[in-house]
Structure formats: structure tokens, C-alpha cells
PDB file of C-alpha atoms in Angstrom:
ATOM      1  CA  MET M   1      87.606 110.481 103.152  1.00  0.00           C
ATOM      2  CA  TYR M   2      85.660 108.151 100.849  1.00  0.00           C
ATOM      3  CA  ASP M   3      87.293 109.700  97.772  1.00  0.00           C
ATOM      4  CA  ARG M   4      90.805 109.352  99.217  1.00  0.00           C
ATOM      5  CA  ALA M   5      90.120 105.744 100.192  1.00  0.00           C
ATOM      6  CA  LEU M   6      88.854 105.044  96.658  1.00  0.00           C
ATOM      7  CA  GLN M   7      92.020 106.610  95.228  1.00  0.00           C
ATOM      8  CA  GLY M   8      94.065 104.297  97.449  1.00  0.00           C
ATOM      9  CA  VAL M   9      92.177 101.273  96.092  1.00  0.00           C
ATOM     10  CA  VAL M  10      92.778 102.345  92.470  1.00  0.00           C
ATOM     11  CA  LYS M  11      96.446 102.997  93.223  1.00  0.00           C
ATOM     12  CA  THR M  12      96.804  99.536  94.769  1.00  0.00           C
ATOM     13  CA  ALA M  13      95.302  98.016  91.613  1.00  0.00           C
ATOM     14  CA  LEU M  14      97.438  99.978  89.120  1.00  0.00           C
ATOM     15  CA  GLU M  15     100.781 100.178  90.938  1.00  0.00           C
ATOM     16  CA  PRO M  16     102.006  96.538  90.582  1.00  0.00           C
ATOM     17  CA  GLU M  17     101.413  96.588  86.810  1.00  0.00           C
ATOM     18  CA  TRP M  18     103.348  99.815  86.269  1.00  0.00           C
ATOM     19  CA  GLU M  19     106.112  99.008  88.760  1.00  0.00           C
ATOM     20  CA  ALA M  20     107.028  96.065  86.550  1.00  0.00           C
ATOM     21  CA  SER M  21     107.593  98.378  83.549  1.00  0.00           C
ATOM     22  CA  PHE M  22     108.965 101.593  85.112  1.00  0.00           C
ATOM     23  CA  GLU M  23     112.589 102.519  84.371  1.00  0.00           C
ATOM     24  CA  ALA M  24     115.172 101.368  86.877  1.00  0.00           C
ATOM     25  CA  THR M  25     116.518 104.944  87.066  1.00  0.00           C
ATOM     26  CA  SER M  26     113.324 106.545  88.477  1.00  0.00           C
ATOM     27  CA  TYR M  27     113.121 106.912  92.259  1.00  0.00           C
ATOM     28  CA  GLY M  28     110.342 109.429  92.982  1.00  0.00           C
ATOM     29  CA  PHE M  29     107.269 108.180  94.891  1.00  0.00           C
ATOM     30  CA  ARG M  30     108.000 104.504  94.249  1.00  0.00           C
ATOM     31  CA  PRO M  31     107.644 101.754  96.890  1.00  0.00           C
ATOM     32  CA  GLY M  32     110.905 100.411  98.250  1.00  0.00           C
ATOM     33  CA  ARG M  33     112.967 103.278  96.794  1.00  0.00           C
ATOM     34  CA  SER M  34     114.302 106.377  98.513  1.00  0.00           C
ATOM     35  CA  CYS M  35     116.606 109.326  97.927  1.00  0.00           C
ATOM     36  CA  HIS M  36     119.502 107.248  99.299  1.00  0.00           C
ATOM     37  CA  ASP M  37     119.105 104.841  96.370  1.00  0.00           C
ATOM     38  CA  ALA M  38     119.185 107.766  93.920  1.00  0.00           C
ATOM     39  CA  ILE M  39     122.332 109.181  95.563  1.00  0.00           C
ATOM     40  CA  LYS M  40     124.040 105.763  95.419  1.00  0.00           C
ATOM     41  CA  HIS M  41     123.113 105.413  91.723  1.00  0.00           C
ATOM     42  CA  ILE M  42     124.637 108.835  90.990  1.00  0.00           C
ATOM     43  CA  LYS M  43     127.808 107.943  92.912  1.00  0.00           C
ATOM     44  CA  ASP M  44     128.201 104.645  91.046  1.00  0.00           C
ATOM     45  CA  SER M  45     127.627 106.356  87.695  1.00  0.00           C
ATOM     46  CA  ILE M  46     130.270 109.076  88.048  1.00  0.00           C
ATOM     47  CA  GLN M  47     133.047 106.799  89.300  1.00  0.00           C
ATOM     48  CA  THR M  48     134.121 105.862  85.769  1.00  0.00           C
ATOM     49  CA  LYS M  49     132.891 108.959  83.879  1.00  0.00           C
ATOM     50  CA  ALA M  50     133.596 112.657  83.651  1.00  0.00           C
ATOM     51  CA  LYS M  51     131.924 114.544  86.490  1.00  0.00           C
ATOM     52  CA  TYR M  52     129.411 116.597  84.492  1.00  0.00           C
ATOM     53  CA  VAL M  53     125.956 116.752  86.124  1.00  0.00           C
ATOM     54  CA  LEU M  54     122.900 118.453  84.604  1.00  0.00           C
ATOM     55  CA  ASP M  55     120.074 119.151  87.060  1.00  0.00           C
ATOM     56  CA  ALA M  56     116.870 119.716  85.073  1.00  0.00           C
ATOM     57  CA  ASP M  57     113.529 120.620  86.648  1.00  0.00           C
ATOM     58  CA  ILE M  58     110.135 120.214  84.957  1.00  0.00           C
ATOM     59  CA  ALA M  59     108.207 123.311  86.002  1.00  0.00           C
ATOM     60  CA  LYS M  60     104.655 122.617  87.272  1.00  0.00           C
ATOM     61  CA  CYS M  61     104.914 118.938  86.452  1.00  0.00           C
ATOM     62  CA  PHE M  62     101.645 117.980  88.169  1.00  0.00           C
ATOM     63  CA  ASP M  63      99.760 120.953  86.630  1.00  0.00           C
ATOM     64  CA  ARG M  64     100.734 120.454  82.962  1.00  0.00           C
ATOM     65  CA  ILE M  65      99.919 116.770  82.368  1.00  0.00           C
ATOM     66  CA  ASN M  66      97.702 116.233  79.328  1.00  0.00           C
ATOM     67  CA  HIS M  67      94.581 114.283  80.266  1.00  0.00           C
ATOM     68  CA  GLU M  68      93.983 112.536  76.937  1.00  0.00           C
ATOM     69  CA  ALA M  69      97.615 111.457  76.583  1.00  0.00           C
ATOM     70  CA  LEU M  70      97.631 110.138  80.170  1.00  0.00           C
ATOM     71  CA  LEU M  71      94.409 108.142  79.704  1.00  0.00           C
ATOM     72  CA  GLN M  72      95.710 106.708  76.448  1.00  0.00           C
ATOM     73  CA  LYS M  73      98.983 105.638  78.092  1.00  0.00           C
ATOM     74  CA  LEU M  74      97.053 104.202  81.049  1.00  0.00           C
ATOM     75  CA  ASN M  75      95.402 101.796  78.566  1.00  0.00           C
ATOM     76  CA  HIS M  76      92.488 100.813  80.828  1.00  0.00           C
ATOM     77  CA  LYS M  77      88.803 100.554  79.997  1.00  0.00           C
ATOM     78  CA  GLY M  78      85.656 100.391  82.066  1.00  0.00           C
ATOM     79  CA  LYS M  79      85.248 101.672  85.613  1.00  0.00           C
ATOM     80  CA  VAL M  80      88.954 102.379  86.216  1.00  0.00           C
ATOM     81  CA  ARG M  81      89.234 104.656  83.172  1.00  0.00           C
ATOM     82  CA  ARG M  82      85.974 106.462  83.985  1.00  0.00           C
ATOM     83  CA  GLN M  83      86.996 106.974  87.619  1.00  0.00           C
ATOM     84  CA  VAL M  84      90.472 108.302  86.762  1.00  0.00           C
ATOM     85  CA  LYS M  85      88.966 110.612  84.152  1.00  0.00           C
ATOM     86  CA  ALA M  86      86.432 111.892  86.719  1.00  0.00           C
ATOM     87  CA  TRP M  87      89.270 112.738  89.129  1.00  0.00           C
ATOM     88  CA  LEU M  88      91.197 114.547  86.389  1.00  0.00           C
ATOM     89  CA  LYS M  89      88.131 116.584  85.357  1.00  0.00           C
ATOM     90  CA  SER M  90      86.845 117.186  88.906  1.00  0.00           C
ATOM     91  CA  GLY M  91      87.973 120.838  89.013  1.00  0.00           C
ATOM     92  CA  VAL M  92      89.188 123.024  91.875  1.00  0.00           C
ATOM     93  CA  ILE M  93      87.318 125.192  94.395  1.00  0.00           C
ATOM     94  CA  ASP M  94      89.405 128.179  95.480  1.00  0.00           C
ATOM     95  CA  PHE M  95      87.863 130.839  97.770  1.00  0.00           C
ATOM     96  CA  LYS M  96      84.371 129.422  97.080  1.00  0.00           C
ATOM     97  CA  ARG M  97      84.935 129.723  93.335  1.00  0.00           C
ATOM     98  CA  TYR M  98      84.864 126.686  91.085  1.00  0.00           C
ATOM     99  CA  SER M  99      87.302 126.416  88.161  1.00  0.00           C
ATOM    100  CA  SER M 100      87.484 123.493  85.746  1.00  0.00           C
ATOM    101  CA  THR M 101      90.727 121.570  85.179  1.00  0.00           C
ATOM    102  CA  ASN M 102      91.668 120.871  81.567  1.00  0.00           C
ATOM    103  CA  GLU M 103      95.140 119.571  82.423  1.00  0.00           C
ATOM    104  CA  GLY M 104      97.091 118.311  85.436  1.00  0.00           C
ATOM    105  CA  THR M 105      96.432 115.746  88.169  1.00  0.00           C
ATOM    106  CA  PRO M 106      94.434 116.217  91.414  1.00  0.00           C
ATOM    107  CA  GLN M 107      96.408 118.293  93.918  1.00  0.00           C
ATOM    108  CA  GLY M 108      97.130 116.322  97.089  1.00  0.00           C
ATOM    109  CA  GLY M 109      95.531 113.185  95.711  1.00  0.00           C
ATOM    110  CA  VAL M 110      96.703 109.740  96.759  1.00  0.00           C
ATOM    111  CA  VAL M 111      96.882 108.572  93.139  1.00  0.00           C
ATOM    112  CA  SER M 112      98.527 111.771  91.789  1.00  0.00           C
ATOM    113  CA  PRO M 113     102.204 110.671  92.189  1.00  0.00           C
ATOM    114  CA  LEU M 114     101.499 107.389  90.387  1.00  0.00           C
ATOM    115  CA  LEU M 115      99.751 109.221  87.527  1.00  0.00           C
ATOM    116  CA  ALA M 116     102.729 111.598  87.265  1.00  0.00           C
ATOM    117  CA  ASN M 117     105.156 108.656  87.047  1.00  0.00           C
ATOM    118  CA  ILE M 118     102.983 107.065  84.360  1.00  0.00           C
ATOM    119  CA  ALA M 119     102.997 110.318  82.369  1.00  0.00           C
ATOM    120  CA  LEU M 120     106.804 110.607  82.630  1.00  0.00           C
ATOM    121  CA  HIS M 121     107.392 106.941  81.775  1.00  0.00           C
ATOM    122  CA  GLY M 122     109.409 106.684  78.553  1.00  0.00           C
ATOM    123  CA  LEU M 123     111.320 109.938  79.038  1.00  0.00           C
ATOM    124  CA  VAL M 124     114.611 108.072  79.578  1.00  0.00           C
ATOM    125  CA  LYS M 125     114.130 106.118  76.346  1.00  0.00           C
ATOM    126  CA  HIS M 126     113.641 109.341  74.343  1.00  0.00           C
ATOM    127  CA  LEU M 127     116.785 110.831  75.882  1.00  0.00           C
ATOM    128  CA  TYR M 128     118.849 107.789  74.901  1.00  0.00           C
ATOM    129  CA  GLU M 129     117.438 107.919  71.360  1.00  0.00           C
ATOM    130  CA  TYR M 130     118.480 111.558  71.156  1.00  0.00           C
ATOM    131  CA  MET M 131     121.938 110.706  72.535  1.00  0.00           C
ATOM    132  CA  ILE M 132     122.551 108.414  69.560  1.00  0.00           C
ATOM    133  CA  THR M 133     122.181 111.386  67.184  1.00  0.00           C
ATOM    134  CA  VAL M 134     124.701 113.577  69.079  1.00  0.00           C
ATOM    135  CA  PRO M 135     128.072 113.491  67.239  1.00  0.00           C
ATOM    136  CA  LEU M 136     130.330 112.962  70.267  1.00  0.00           C
ATOM    137  CA  ARG M 137     134.040 112.470  69.639  1.00  0.00           C
ATOM    138  CA  PHE M 138     137.019 111.101  71.523  1.00  0.00           C
ATOM    139  CA  PRO M 139     139.854 113.489  72.549  1.00  0.00           C
ATOM    140  CA  SER M 140     141.740 112.197  69.507  1.00  0.00           C
ATOM    141  CA  GLY M 141     138.965 113.485  67.232  1.00  0.00           C
ATOM    142  CA  LYS M 142     137.577 110.076  66.270  1.00  0.00           C
ATOM    143  CA  LEU M 143     133.788 109.758  66.240  1.00  0.00           C
ATOM    144  CA  MET M 144     132.384 107.743  69.154  1.00  0.00           C
ATOM    145  CA  PRO M 145     130.529 104.512  68.339  1.00  0.00           C
ATOM    146  CA  LYS M 146     126.862 104.256  69.248  1.00  0.00           C
ATOM    147  CA  ARG M 147     127.585 102.046  72.276  1.00  0.00           C
ATOM    148  CA  ASN M 148     130.049 104.552  73.779  1.00  0.00           C
ATOM    149  CA  ARG M 149     127.619 107.431  73.277  1.00  0.00           C
ATOM    150  CA  LEU M 150     124.899 105.556  75.149  1.00  0.00           C
ATOM    151  CA  CYS M 151     127.278 104.611  77.971  1.00  0.00           C
ATOM    152  CA  SER M 152     128.361 108.245  78.377  1.00  0.00           C
ATOM    153  CA  LEU M 153     124.853 109.242  79.549  1.00  0.00           C
ATOM    154  CA  THR M 154     123.094 108.262  82.785  1.00  0.00           C
ATOM    155  CA  VAL M 155     119.602 109.604  83.470  1.00  0.00           C
ATOM    156  CA  ILE M 156     118.236 109.516  87.037  1.00  0.00           C
ATOM    157  CA  ARG M 157     114.677 110.758  87.563  1.00  0.00           C
ATOM    158  CA  TYR M 158     113.228 111.650  90.952  1.00  0.00           C
ATOM    159  CA  ILE M 159     110.590 113.930  92.458  1.00  0.00           C
ATOM    160  CA  GLU M 160     112.252 116.616  94.533  1.00  0.00           C
ATOM    161  CA  GLU M 161     109.434 117.011  97.044  1.00  0.00           C
ATOM    162  CA  GLN M 162     110.020 113.461  98.277  1.00  0.00           C
ATOM    163  CA  LEU M 163     113.470 114.386  99.603  1.00  0.00           C
ATOM    164  CA  ASN M 164     112.022 116.761 102.208  1.00  0.00           C
ATOM    165  CA  GLN M 165     109.097 114.730 103.506  1.00  0.00           C
ATOM    166  CA  ASN M 166     108.397 111.320 104.934  1.00  0.00           C
ATOM    167  CA  SER M 167     108.135 108.386 102.538  1.00  0.00           C
ATOM    168  CA  GLN M 168     104.593 107.151 101.855  1.00  0.00           C
ATOM    169  CA  ASN M 169     105.698 103.571 102.501  1.00  0.00           C
ATOM    170  CA  SER M 170     107.249 104.202 105.925  1.00  0.00           C
ATOM    171  CA  SER M 171     105.624 104.683 109.330  1.00  0.00           C
ATOM    172  CA  ARG M 172     108.757 106.188 110.903  1.00  0.00           C
ATOM    173  CA  PRO M 173     109.005 109.978 111.346  1.00  0.00           C
ATOM    174  CA  PRO M 174     111.691 111.806 109.318  1.00  0.00           C
ATOM    175  CA  SER M 175     114.764 113.313 110.929  1.00  0.00           C
ATOM    176  CA  SER M 176     115.658 117.008 110.924  1.00  0.00           C
ATOM    177  CA  ASP M 177     117.615 116.699 107.670  1.00  0.00           C
ATOM    178  CA  GLY M 178     114.717 115.041 105.805  1.00  0.00           C
ATOM    179  CA  PHE M 179     116.089 111.485 105.824  1.00  0.00           C
ATOM    180  CA  VAL M 180     114.345 108.649 107.647  1.00  0.00           C
ATOM    181  CA  LYS M 181     116.212 107.373 110.679  1.00  0.00           C
ATOM    182  CA  PRO M 182     116.585 103.595 111.034  1.00  0.00           C
ATOM    183  CA  GLU M 183     114.741 101.843 113.830  1.00  0.00           C
ATOM    184  CA  LYS M 184     116.659 100.668 116.880  1.00  0.00           C
ATOM    185  CA  SER M 185     115.726  97.061 116.239  1.00  0.00           C
ATOM    186  CA  GLN M 186     117.371  97.189 112.805  1.00  0.00           C
ATOM    187  CA  VAL M 187     120.557  98.680 114.267  1.00  0.00           C
ATOM    188  CA  GLN M 188     120.657  96.008 116.957  1.00  0.00           C
ATOM    189  CA  LYS M 189     120.189  93.266 114.344  1.00  0.00           C
ATOM    190  CA  LYS M 190     123.121  94.633 112.334  1.00  0.00           C
ATOM    191  CA  LYS M 191     125.334  94.693 115.428  1.00  0.00           C
ATOM    192  CA  LYS M 192     124.407  91.091 116.268  1.00  0.00           C
ATOM    193  CA  ALA M 193     125.193  90.014 112.718  1.00  0.00           C
ATOM    194  CA  GLN M 194     128.636  91.648 112.935  1.00  0.00           C
ATOM    195  CA  LYS M 195     129.620  89.767 116.111  1.00  0.00           C
ATOM    196  CA  LYS M 196     132.568  87.426 115.799  1.00  0.00           C
ATOM    197  CA  PRO M 197     131.798  83.694 115.876  1.00  0.00           C
ATOM    198  CA  SER M 198     132.639  81.730 118.991  1.00  0.00           C
ATOM    199  CA  GLN M 199     135.658  79.451 119.231  1.00  0.00           C
ATOM    200  CA  GLY M 200     133.564  76.328 118.768  1.00  0.00           C
ATOM    201  CA  SER M 201     131.843  77.601 115.599  1.00  0.00           C
ATOM    202  CA  TYR M 202     133.300  77.108 112.135  1.00  0.00           C
ATOM    203  CA  SER M 203     134.436  80.243 110.300  1.00  0.00           C
ATOM    204  CA  ARG M 204     135.705  80.071 106.742  1.00  0.00           C
ATOM    205  CA  LYS M 205     138.548  82.441 105.937  1.00  0.00           C
ATOM    206  CA  LYS M 206     138.249  84.357 102.689  1.00  0.00           C
ATOM    207  CA  ARG M 207     141.224  83.776 100.413  1.00  0.00           C
ATOM    208  CA  LYS M 208     143.141  86.939  99.615  1.00  0.00           C
ATOM    209  CA  LEU M 209     143.487  87.865  95.961  1.00  0.00           C
ATOM    210  CA  TYR M 210     146.710  88.839  94.280  1.00  0.00           C
ATOM    211  CA  PRO M 211     146.951  92.476  93.127  1.00  0.00           C
ATOM    212  CA  ILE M 212     145.959  93.160  89.527  1.00  0.00           C
ATOM    213  CA  GLU M 213     149.570  94.072  88.683  1.00  0.00           C
ATOM    214  CA  ALA M 214     150.733  90.538  89.557  1.00  0.00           C
ATOM    215  CA  CYS M 215     148.350  88.885  87.090  1.00  0.00           C
ATOM    216  CA  LYS M 216     149.862  87.693  83.827  1.00  0.00           C
ATOM    217  CA  GLU M 217     146.520  87.562  82.002  1.00  0.00           C
ATOM    218  CA  VAL M 218     143.291  89.486  82.714  1.00  0.00           C
ATOM    219  CA  TYR M 219     139.993  88.726  80.982  1.00  0.00           C
ATOM    220  CA  SER M 220     136.816  90.854  81.304  1.00  0.00           C
ATOM    221  CA  HIS M 221     133.437  89.185  80.845  1.00  0.00           C
ATOM    222  CA  VAL M 222     130.719  91.812  80.236  1.00  0.00           C
ATOM    223  CA  PRO M 223     127.128  90.615  79.608  1.00  0.00           C
ATOM    224  CA  GLU M 224     125.684  91.863  76.327  1.00  0.00           C
ATOM    225  CA  LYS M 225     121.989  91.121  76.954  1.00  0.00           C
ATOM    226  CA  CYS M 226     119.754  90.882  80.026  1.00  0.00           C
ATOM    227  CA  ARG M 227     119.073  87.252  80.901  1.00  0.00           C
ATOM    228  CA  HIS M 228     115.574  88.186  82.145  1.00  0.00           C
ATOM    229  CA  CYS M 229     114.078  90.336  79.351  1.00  0.00           C
ATOM    230  CA  GLY M 230     116.678  90.069  76.577  1.00  0.00           C
ATOM    231  CA  GLU M 231     117.353  93.816  76.295  1.00  0.00           C
ATOM    232  CA  GLU M 232     120.841  95.017  75.326  1.00  0.00           C
ATOM    233  CA  LEU M 233     123.053  96.120  78.235  1.00  0.00           C
ATOM    234  CA  PHE M 234     125.468  99.048  78.282  1.00  0.00           C
ATOM    235  CA  GLY M 235     128.245 100.260  80.585  1.00  0.00           C
ATOM    236  CA  GLU M 236     130.786  98.596  82.831  1.00  0.00           C
ATOM    237  CA  ASP M 237     130.871  97.450  86.433  1.00  0.00           C
ATOM    238  CA  ALA M 238     133.087  99.648  88.622  1.00  0.00           C
ATOM    239  CA  GLN M 239     133.724  96.754  91.037  1.00  0.00           C
ATOM    240  CA  PRO M 240     133.530  93.475  89.079  1.00  0.00           C
ATOM    241  CA  TYR M 241     133.707  90.048  90.697  1.00  0.00           C
ATOM    242  CA  ARG M 242     137.344  88.879  90.524  1.00  0.00           C
ATOM    243  CA  HIS M 243     138.122  85.202  89.968  1.00  0.00           C
ATOM    244  CA  GLN M 244     141.824  84.230  89.984  1.00  0.00           C
ATOM    245  CA  ILE M 245     143.469  80.994  88.945  1.00  0.00           C
ATOM    246  CA  VAL M 246     147.070  80.230  89.918  1.00  0.00           C
ATOM    247  CA  GLU M 247     148.407  78.115  87.062  1.00  0.00           C
ATOM    248  CA  ILE M 248     151.981  77.683  88.393  1.00  0.00           C
ATOM    249  CA  PRO M 249     152.040  78.101  92.204  1.00  0.00           C
ATOM    250  CA  THR M 250     155.397  78.612  93.857  1.00  0.00           C
ATOM    251  CA  ARG M 251     156.731  79.475  97.293  1.00  0.00           C
ATOM    252  CA  SER M 252     160.071  80.758  96.127  1.00  0.00           C
ATOM    253  CA  PRO M 253     160.594  84.495  96.710  1.00  0.00           C
ATOM    254  CA  TYR M 254     162.549  84.741  93.463  1.00  0.00           C
ATOM    255  CA  ILE M 255     159.949  83.166  91.153  1.00  0.00           C
ATOM    256  CA  SER M 256     156.520  84.776  90.846  1.00  0.00           C
ATOM    257  CA  PRO M 257     153.473  82.551  90.263  1.00  0.00           C
ATOM    258  CA  TYR M 258     151.573  82.581  86.965  1.00  0.00           C
ATOM    259  CA  ILE M 259     148.141  84.069  87.722  1.00  0.00           C
ATOM    260  CA  ILE M 260     145.150  84.396  85.401  1.00  0.00           C
ATOM    261  CA  GLU M 261     142.264  86.643  86.459  1.00  0.00           C
ATOM    262  CA  HIS M 262     138.691  86.612  85.134  1.00  0.00           C
ATOM    263  CA  GLN M 263     136.548  89.683  85.896  1.00  0.00           C
ATOM    264  CA  GLN M 264     132.776  89.173  85.813  1.00  0.00           C
ATOM    265  CA  HIS M 265     130.914  92.466  85.302  1.00  0.00           C
ATOM    266  CA  GLN M 266     127.395  92.787  86.668  1.00  0.00           C
ATOM    267  CA  LEU M 267     125.131  95.303  84.849  1.00  0.00           C
ATOM    268  CA  GLU M 268     121.632  96.528  85.659  1.00  0.00           C
ATOM    269  CA  CYS M 269     119.026  96.457  82.906  1.00  0.00           C
ATOM    270  CA  ALA M 270     117.380  99.830  82.193  1.00  0.00           C
ATOM    271  CA  CYS M 271     114.206  98.044  81.100  1.00  0.00           C
ATOM    272  CA  CYS M 272     113.383  95.560  83.888  1.00  0.00           C
ATOM    273  CA  GLY M 273     115.789  96.782  86.591  1.00  0.00           C
ATOM    274  CA  ARG M 274     117.339  93.352  87.208  1.00  0.00           C
ATOM    275  CA  LYS M 275     121.062  92.619  87.221  1.00  0.00           C
ATOM    276  CA  THR M 276     122.951  90.226  84.965  1.00  0.00           C
ATOM    277  CA  ARG M 277     126.496  89.003  85.625  1.00  0.00           C
ATOM    278  CA  GLY M 278     128.930  88.009  82.910  1.00  0.00           C
ATOM    279  CA  THR M 279     129.822  84.317  82.767  1.00  0.00           C
ATOM    280  CA  VAL M 280     133.273  82.810  82.447  1.00  0.00           C
ATOM    281  CA  PRO M 281     134.001  80.197  79.754  1.00  0.00           C
ATOM    282  CA  LYS M 282     133.135  76.574  80.512  1.00  0.00           C
ATOM    283  CA  GLY M 283     136.753  75.471  80.498  1.00  0.00           C
ATOM    284  CA  VAL M 284     137.718  77.766  83.410  1.00  0.00           C
ATOM    285  CA  GLN M 285     138.134  76.089  86.795  1.00  0.00           C
ATOM    286  CA  SER M 286     135.349  76.683  89.289  1.00  0.00           C
ATOM    287  CA  THR M 287     137.802  77.453  92.087  1.00  0.00           C
ATOM    288  CA  GLY M 288     141.085  79.304  91.857  1.00  0.00           C
TER     289      GLY M 288
END
């Protein structure tokens, strides 16, 4: 019990530092993330791409981690490094027989999932670097630019065992299908929030947008760099924020109004995980 409690203390000390640098596409054994988030990310990724999915499994992931490479990537000195190294070299007792461990993380340890995520950190970056070297072509035969080749790939990393057991950050029991059921209080709060306002309260009606076919001009504003970390962004937003301006309004059924639409794409940074929305030019009206 003392050893497991000590592992929990070390995990609490290391986790915030590494959570700030982990890829936004990893979902296995991370606080505040579940299999539902991974499924939603996959659904959003294949809406505008060809539906080709490669499911790759790293065999014996926890058993094949190199100790020296993990300690070097951990980049800690002093008691933390010595303690983590002691856990890695602690060995295994099986049927009253002791066997040393030259690779892998402690089986069933509290800190093992975090160490596995640290060891796998950077895998997405290597895959994107390899994708640049692949000579992909358009159906017309023209070679794809580097930006299009990067946008054609989406990597989502998760640990499969988490899908069939309860999340470490939740006190609720899992359902029969492996997913955590929401609490009744949360369902009741959602129902209260969806109630219609009373007659005396003020409710603002959302203005309906014209269909995209009725717009005379359409401009797309895609952010090029993350406004938080400055990394380059790739891809497109499947459901951008639509801002319409009616230049020549009319009520005549025979004359159609002149409508200009600005689409602001919001992209998620693969480095810091935050979202950046494209901005419209300064001369555009704030309301349309």
C-alpha cells in the first residue's frame, strides 16, 4: 500500500507537466478524456476525407519500453529519477521465483500508464514527418503539396484497455457496454437548462442565415498559426462559423438581396491542443 501511495504522489507531481506537452490526439489514460472524445475526433476527421482507417496495435507496449530512453525523456534528476528507476528495475516474483526486469514498466502500477504515455510521446510527430516524404498525388496525377499531404493524415492514439474498464478519474461504475453512465443530477441539470423561458423573461431570437447558394460572395478565413504557441495549423473546419452581411436588402419577391458571407474556420493545434478561430478583416461589419 505504501508503494502504491508513493506512486500516486509521483504521478501527481509529473502529470501536470506532461499534460501540458502531450499531443491533442492522445486519449488513453489521460485526465478529463475518454473514449467518447476519441470517437468524436475520428468522426470529425473523416467527414471531409476519404474513409480509410488503419487500426495499428503496439504488441506488449508496457513490456517493451526501454528504461534508459524513458529516463532520458523524463528529464528529471534527484529523488524522482532514482525512485522511478527503482520501480523500473524492481523485478517480478512469479510462483515464488524472482526475475529481473530489463525493460517495461511495473505491471499494475499507478504510475505505469503515465510512463507509457511519456514513452509514446512524439510518435505523432514522427508519423507526420514521414507523411511529408510520401509522394501522394491527386486523381489528376499532380503531386500533392506538403500541406495537403499533412492534412490527409489524422493520427489518434489511445490505450485499448481503457475502453473496457472504468476511468481512473471517475467514481461512477461503468455500464454493461463499458461506457460510464451519466449521473442523474447531470441529466436533471440538462433538462432544466433546456426548459423554455417564461413569458415575462427576455428571449433573444437567433437570426436565420440565408442558404449558401443565395450568397453572392463567400470568403473563408482559415488561421495559419496557433495564437497560443505559434505552431502552424493544418486542415479545415467541417462546420465553420458563418457571418453574413446583407449589402442590398430588399423585400421584393422578384429581386434577390446581395449577400456576402464570411466563414471563420476554427482549428485545433496538434501541439498545445487549443483552438484558434480565423479572423475577418477589420473593414467587415461586426453585425450582419
